[in-house]
């Protein structure tokens, strides 16, 4: 019986995949399996993975002749998984020794559908622990309780699939929208919190997440960034009215962020991005948009109001600002 399946998608990851696999070797157990999905790599990634074939117990390697993207690569790994639980790791990250055993102990002890964890963000030699935005730790909760309130950071603002462990019996809830080549984790986390039965957060930070890696989707300004809008169309689809203020605020904040770093786009792509953004903003409830925008920083508010100049101000925020200025 396999207890845990670890799904590791990687594309052209020759710089870091050895670190990732070495960290899995330090976490290996006879009842763990490691499913590495080589997503059409054209560098030395495949050769490096093959070098670990005799040293990493439970290693299975799946190869896509051509890249299909992170979402479908993860789905490929999920389809091959046989463990009672499943977790994810990206090919440019690594795990602390013993972390996977701690993950299994956490979900075994709590008995819930999924458990979310903290993580360590890595930039060069800098290490910073980022906590999952749930203060109550080690308690089994309704996942829908992790969505609200709208005005603060909640668990749907922490979409990292690799920061947690999930019962494989959740089945389709664990699959990612394969049509997306970026932001695939946004509709994924929203659906998980809306439809799963139980979850918990624990104070465990064993994932080391490399940030600002050149070539990663967060650093690339090509047409895949337009999938951000497709991702949020899935979030908004059939969304319960009680969650709409949170989803609108989430979308507006991320849209403003993309506009702030829009210099990575070509002029033509930026024009398409702004046009799509304005269309989506105008399709949302105007009172929720104006309220979300008015609560942003001055810079982000200006970016969105430049995109959609006819947004009305939020009355209660305007009153608050008038009081502050008087």
Short mmCIF file of C-alpha atoms in Angstrom, two decimals:
data_model
loop_
_atom_site.label_atom_id
_atom_site.label_comp_id
_atom_site.label_asym_id
_atom_site.label_seq_id
_atom_site.Cartn_x
_atom_site.Cartn_y
_atom_site.Cartn_z
CA UNK A 1 0.00 0.00 0.00
CA UNK A 2 1.31 3.43 -0.95
CA UNK A 3 0.66 6.09 1.67
CA UNK A 4 1.79 9.19 -0.21
CA UNK A 5 2.22 10.13 -3.86
CA UNK A 6 4.39 13.17 -4.63
CA UNK A 7 3.77 14.71 -8.07
CA UNK A 8 6.69 16.70 -9.48
CA UNK A 9 6.19 18.42 -12.87
CA UNK A 10 9.31 19.87 -14.44
CA UNK A 11 10.22 21.51 -17.73
CA UNK A 12 13.78 22.52 -18.64
CA UNK A 13 14.80 22.39 -15.00
CA UNK A 14 18.42 21.26 -15.32
CA UNK A 15 19.64 23.94 -12.88
CA UNK A 16 17.53 22.79 -9.95
CA UNK A 17 16.04 19.34 -10.51
CA UNK A 18 18.96 17.58 -8.81
CA UNK A 19 18.32 19.62 -5.64
CA UNK A 20 14.63 18.73 -5.78
CA UNK A 21 15.27 15.00 -6.23
CA UNK A 22 18.00 14.95 -3.59
CA UNK A 23 15.53 16.41 -1.11
CA UNK A 24 13.01 13.70 -2.04
CA UNK A 25 15.66 11.06 -1.44
CA UNK A 26 16.11 12.47 2.08
CA UNK A 27 12.34 12.06 2.55
CA UNK A 28 11.98 8.61 1.01
CA UNK A 29 10.04 5.79 2.68
CA UNK A 30 9.03 2.39 1.39
CA UNK A 31 5.38 3.52 1.22
CA UNK A 32 6.07 6.78 -0.64
CA UNK A 33 6.09 7.14 -4.42
CA UNK A 34 7.59 10.02 -6.42
CA UNK A 35 6.04 10.71 -9.83
CA UNK A 36 8.19 13.05 -11.89
CA UNK A 37 6.55 14.39 -15.04
CA UNK A 38 9.16 15.59 -17.53
CA UNK A 39 7.08 18.04 -19.53
CA UNK A 40 8.85 18.14 -22.88
CA UNK A 41 12.23 19.30 -21.57
CA UNK A 42 14.88 19.98 -24.20
CA UNK A 43 17.81 20.55 -21.84
CA UNK A 44 19.58 18.02 -19.58
CA UNK A 45 16.61 17.58 -17.23
CA UNK A 46 15.82 14.07 -18.47
CA UNK A 47 19.42 12.87 -18.08
CA UNK A 48 19.61 14.23 -14.53
CA UNK A 49 16.34 12.52 -13.59
CA UNK A 50 17.62 9.24 -15.05
CA UNK A 51 20.73 9.53 -12.85
CA UNK A 52 18.44 9.24 -9.81
CA UNK A 53 16.72 6.07 -11.02
CA UNK A 54 18.77 3.79 -8.78
CA UNK A 55 19.06 6.17 -5.84
CA UNK A 56 15.48 7.33 -5.25
CA UNK A 57 13.18 4.51 -4.14
CA UNK A 58 9.66 4.76 -5.52
CA UNK A 59 10.63 6.98 -8.47
CA UNK A 60 8.42 6.86 -11.56
CA UNK A 61 9.25 9.05 -14.55
CA UNK A 62 6.61 10.09 -17.07
CA UNK A 63 7.65 11.95 -20.21
CA UNK A 64 5.63 14.27 -22.42
CA UNK A 65 7.18 14.50 -25.91
CA UNK A 66 6.00 18.11 -26.14
CA UNK A 67 5.20 20.44 -23.24
CA UNK A 68 1.57 20.51 -22.13
CA UNK A 69 1.94 23.06 -19.31
CA UNK A 70 2.02 22.87 -15.53
CA UNK A 71 -1.69 22.12 -15.06
CA UNK A 72 -1.83 19.15 -17.41
CA UNK A 73 1.57 17.89 -16.24
CA UNK A 74 0.22 17.81 -12.69
CA UNK A 75 -2.92 16.08 -13.92
CA UNK A 76 -0.79 13.46 -15.65
CA UNK A 77 0.98 12.79 -12.38
CA UNK A 78 -2.30 12.65 -10.48
CA UNK A 79 -3.67 10.06 -12.90
CA UNK A 80 -0.67 7.83 -12.18
CA UNK A 81 -0.79 8.28 -8.40
CA UNK A 82 -1.77 5.35 -6.17
CA UNK A 83 -1.22 6.77 -2.69
CA UNK A 84 -3.84 7.36 -0.03
CA UNK A 85 -2.63 10.96 0.01
CA UNK A 86 -1.07 13.20 -2.61
CA UNK A 87 1.11 16.31 -2.52
CA UNK A 88 2.96 18.36 -5.10
CA UNK A 89 6.42 19.82 -5.53
CA UNK A 90 7.72 22.02 -8.34
CA UNK A 91 10.96 21.01 -10.00
CA UNK A 92 12.86 24.12 -8.89
CA UNK A 93 11.96 23.81 -5.17
CA UNK A 94 13.12 21.46 -2.44
CA UNK A 95 11.94 19.90 0.84
CA UNK A 96 13.39 19.76 4.35
CA UNK A 97 14.46 16.29 5.53
CA UNK A 98 11.59 14.41 7.14
CA UNK A 99 8.99 16.91 5.94
CA UNK A 100 6.85 14.40 4.06
CA UNK A 101 6.55 12.13 7.09
CA UNK A 102 5.42 15.13 9.14
CA UNK A 103 2.83 15.94 6.47
CA UNK A 104 1.40 12.42 6.62
CA UNK A 105 1.36 12.48 10.42
CA UNK A 106 -0.54 15.79 10.34
CA UNK A 107 -3.34 14.61 8.06
CA UNK A 108 -3.51 11.19 9.72
CA UNK A 109 -3.90 12.84 13.12
CA UNK A 110 -6.52 15.33 11.99
CA UNK A 111 -8.49 13.00 9.73
CA UNK A 112 -9.60 15.76 7.35
CA UNK A 113 -9.76 16.02 3.56
CA UNK A 114 -6.74 18.28 3.20
CA UNK A 115 -4.15 20.11 5.28
CA UNK A 116 -2.42 23.36 4.33
CA UNK A 117 1.04 24.34 5.54
CA UNK A 118 3.38 27.32 5.69
CA UNK A 119 6.41 27.53 3.40
CA UNK A 120 9.86 29.12 3.13
CA UNK A 121 10.35 31.64 0.34
CA UNK A 122 13.84 31.68 -1.12
CA UNK A 123 15.48 34.55 -3.02
CA UNK A 124 19.20 33.92 -3.41
CA UNK A 125 20.49 33.39 0.13
CA UNK A 126 17.47 35.02 1.75
CA UNK A 127 14.96 32.78 3.56
CA UNK A 128 11.58 34.05 4.79
CA UNK A 129 8.80 31.93 6.30
CA UNK A 130 5.39 32.68 4.79
CA UNK A 131 2.46 31.54 6.88
CA UNK A 132 -0.79 30.22 5.50
CA UNK A 133 -3.37 32.94 6.29
CA UNK A 134 -5.32 31.04 8.93
CA UNK A 135 -4.63 31.87 12.56
CA UNK A 136 -6.36 28.78 13.98
CA UNK A 137 -3.95 25.86 13.70
CA UNK A 138 -4.49 22.13 14.13
CA UNK A 139 -8.31 22.39 14.15
CA UNK A 140 -10.57 20.67 11.61
CA UNK A 141 -12.78 23.26 9.89
CA UNK A 142 -15.26 23.65 7.06
CA UNK A 143 -13.19 24.75 4.03
CA UNK A 144 -15.81 27.37 3.20
CA UNK A 145 -14.81 29.09 6.45
CA UNK A 146 -11.41 29.67 4.87
CA UNK A 147 -12.79 31.90 2.08
CA UNK A 148 -14.12 34.94 3.98
CA UNK A 149 -13.95 37.69 5.12
CA UNK A 150 -13.53 39.62 1.89
CA UNK A 151 -11.43 42.41 3.35
CA UNK A 152 -8.48 40.37 4.63
CA UNK A 153 -6.11 37.77 3.22
CA UNK A 154 -7.64 34.30 3.49
CA UNK A 155 -6.90 30.77 2.35
CA UNK A 156 -8.07 31.39 -1.24
CA UNK A 157 -5.34 34.04 -1.43
CA UNK A 158 -2.83 31.26 -0.68
CA UNK A 159 -3.29 28.99 -3.71
CA UNK A 160 0.02 27.10 -3.69
CA UNK A 161 -0.82 23.44 -4.33
CA UNK A 162 2.56 22.33 -2.99
CA UNK A 163 1.84 23.86 0.44
CA UNK A 164 -0.31 21.01 1.65
CA UNK A 165 -1.40 17.37 1.52
CA UNK A 166 -4.68 16.04 0.12
CA UNK A 167 -6.70 12.84 0.26
CA UNK A 168 -6.57 11.28 -3.17
CA UNK A 169 -10.22 10.30 -2.67
CA UNK A 170 -11.05 13.96 -3.43
CA UNK A 171 -10.45 12.87 -7.04
CA UNK A 172 -11.70 15.53 -9.49
CA UNK A 173 -11.34 18.29 -6.89
CA UNK A 174 -7.57 17.80 -7.15
CA UNK A 175 -7.39 18.14 -10.93
CA UNK A 176 -6.32 21.45 -12.47
CA UNK A 177 -8.01 23.25 -15.38
CA UNK A 178 -5.88 21.93 -18.23
CA UNK A 179 -6.78 24.79 -20.53
CA UNK A 180 -4.77 27.20 -18.41
CA UNK A 181 -1.04 27.86 -18.73
CA UNK A 182 -0.89 30.29 -15.82
CA UNK A 183 -3.03 31.04 -12.74
CA UNK A 184 -4.31 27.45 -12.82
CA UNK A 185 -4.08 27.36 -9.03
CA UNK A 186 -6.70 30.13 -8.58
CA UNK A 187 -9.84 28.24 -9.71
CA UNK A 188 -8.31 25.10 -8.18
CA UNK A 189 -8.09 26.53 -4.66
CA UNK A 190 -11.51 28.16 -4.89
CA UNK A 191 -13.19 24.90 -5.94
CA UNK A 192 -11.36 22.96 -3.24
CA UNK A 193 -12.56 25.33 -0.52
CA UNK A 194 -16.11 25.47 -1.87
CA UNK A 195 -16.62 21.72 -2.36
CA UNK A 196 -14.42 19.71 0.02
CA UNK A 197 -15.83 18.73 3.43
CA UNK A 198 -13.01 19.38 5.94
CA UNK A 199 -9.58 20.96 6.15
CA UNK A 200 -7.00 22.26 8.61
CA UNK A 201 -3.86 24.38 8.67
CA UNK A 202 -0.75 23.35 10.60
CA UNK A 203 2.43 25.18 11.55
CA UNK A 204 4.81 23.24 9.36
CA UNK A 205 7.22 24.92 6.93
CA UNK A 206 9.21 22.32 5.01
CA UNK A 207 8.78 23.47 1.40
CA UNK A 208 11.50 25.79 0.11
CA UNK A 209 10.00 27.82 -2.73
CA UNK A 210 12.42 29.48 -5.13
CA UNK A 211 11.05 32.86 -6.16
CA UNK A 212 12.06 35.10 -9.08
CA UNK A 213 13.54 32.20 -11.07
CA UNK A 214 14.17 33.29 -14.65
CA UNK A 215 11.96 31.38 -17.06
CA UNK A 216 9.21 30.77 -14.53
CA UNK A 217 5.72 31.88 -15.51
CA UNK A 218 5.76 34.65 -12.93
CA UNK A 219 8.70 36.17 -14.80
CA UNK A 220 7.52 35.58 -18.37
CA UNK A 221 5.42 38.15 -20.23
CA UNK A 222 4.06 36.13 -23.15
CA UNK A 223 0.51 35.27 -24.20
CA UNK A 224 0.12 32.74 -21.41
CA UNK A 225 -0.43 35.67 -19.05
CA UNK A 226 -3.81 36.22 -20.71
CA UNK A 227 -4.93 32.95 -19.11
CA UNK A 228 -5.16 34.93 -15.88
CA UNK A 229 -8.55 36.13 -17.13
CA UNK A 230 -9.68 32.64 -18.12
CA UNK A 231 -8.74 31.45 -14.63
CA UNK A 232 -10.92 34.06 -12.95
CA UNK A 233 -13.79 33.41 -15.32
CA UNK A 234 -13.75 29.90 -13.84
CA UNK A 235 -13.64 31.36 -10.32
CA UNK A 236 -16.67 33.55 -11.01
CA UNK A 237 -18.63 30.81 -12.77
CA UNK A 238 -21.59 29.69 -10.62
CA UNK A 239 -20.06 31.42 -7.59
CA UNK A 240 -22.36 31.81 -4.61
CA UNK A 241 -23.35 35.46 -3.99
CA UNK A 242 -21.87 35.38 -0.49
CA UNK A 243 -18.40 34.82 -1.95
CA UNK A 244 -18.61 37.34 -4.79
CA UNK A 245 -17.16 40.30 -2.79
CA UNK A 246 -14.09 38.21 -1.96
CA UNK A 247 -13.61 36.99 -5.52
CA UNK A 248 -13.96 40.50 -6.95
CA UNK A 249 -11.47 41.88 -4.45
CA UNK A 250 -9.09 39.00 -5.21
CA UNK A 251 -9.35 39.59 -8.96
CA UNK A 252 -8.96 43.38 -8.76
CA UNK A 253 -5.88 43.14 -6.56
CA UNK A 254 -4.17 40.66 -8.87
CA UNK A 255 -5.16 42.63 -11.97
CA UNK A 256 -3.63 45.76 -10.46
CA UNK A 257 -0.46 43.79 -9.68
CA UNK A 258 -0.21 42.62 -13.30
CA UNK A 259 -0.66 46.19 -14.50
CA UNK A 260 2.13 47.37 -12.19
CA UNK A 261 4.57 44.90 -13.76
CA UNK A 262 3.21 45.37 -17.29
CA UNK A 263 6.60 46.43 -18.65
CA UNK A 264 7.37 42.74 -19.24
CA UNK A 265 4.67 42.71 -21.96
CA UNK A 266 5.22 43.80 -25.53
CA UNK A 267 3.13 46.89 -26.39
CA UNK A 268 0.72 44.74 -28.41
CA UNK A 269 0.29 42.19 -25.63
CA UNK A 270 -0.13 44.89 -23.00
CA UNK A 271 -2.89 46.43 -25.11
CA UNK A 272 -4.67 43.07 -25.30
CA UNK A 273 -4.20 42.52 -21.58
CA UNK A 274 -5.64 45.92 -20.72
CA UNK A 275 -8.58 45.45 -23.11
CA UNK A 276 -9.42 42.07 -21.60
CA UNK A 277 -9.03 43.46 -18.10
CA UNK A 278 -11.35 46.39 -18.74
CA UNK A 279 -13.97 44.06 -20.23
CA UNK A 280 -13.91 41.78 -17.20
CA UNK A 281 -14.00 44.64 -14.70
CA UNK A 282 -17.03 46.17 -16.42
CA UNK A 283 -18.82 42.79 -16.34
CA UNK A 284 -18.54 42.58 -12.54
CA UNK A 285 -20.95 44.22 -10.05
CA UNK A 286 -19.83 47.87 -10.12
CA UNK A 287 -20.40 48.47 -6.42
CA UNK A 288 -18.11 45.55 -5.53
CA UNK A 289 -15.43 46.72 -7.97
CA UNK A 290 -15.48 50.32 -6.77
CA UNK A 291 -15.33 49.20 -3.15
CA UNK A 292 -12.39 46.89 -3.91
CA UNK A 293 -10.52 49.56 -5.85
CA UNK A 294 -11.08 52.25 -3.23
CA UNK A 295 -9.48 50.05 -0.55
CA UNK A 296 -6.27 49.55 -2.50
CA UNK A 297 -3.04 51.47 -2.28
CA UNK A 298 -3.02 54.79 -4.12
CA UNK A 299 -0.79 53.32 -6.84
CA UNK A 300 -2.97 50.29 -7.49
CA UNK A 301 -6.16 52.32 -7.38
CA UNK A 302 -4.70 54.70 -9.96
CA UNK A 303 -3.73 51.76 -12.20
CA UNK A 304 -7.24 50.34 -12.19
CA UNK A 305 -8.98 53.69 -12.54
CA UNK A 306 -6.77 54.38 -15.55
CA UNK A 307 -7.91 51.07 -16.98
CA UNK A 308 -11.61 51.77 -16.24
CA UNK A 309 -11.98 55.58 -15.82
CA UNK A 310 -15.74 55.51 -15.30
CA UNK A 311 -15.63 53.51 -12.05
CA UNK A 312 -17.63 55.35 -9.38
CA UNK A 313 -16.00 55.87 -6.00
CA UNK A 314 -17.19 53.83 -3.04
CA UNK A 315 -19.42 56.09 -0.88
CA UNK A 316 -18.39 54.79 2.52
CA UNK A 317 -14.70 54.87 1.66
CA UNK A 318 -15.06 58.39 0.26
CA UNK A 319 -16.62 59.50 3.56
CA UNK A 320 -13.80 57.90 5.50
CA UNK A 321 -11.20 59.64 3.35
CA UNK A 322 -12.99 62.98 3.74
CA UNK A 323 -12.79 62.59 7.50
CA UNK A 324 -9.10 61.74 7.34
CA UNK A 325 -8.38 64.83 5.25
CA UNK A 326 -10.40 67.21 7.47
#
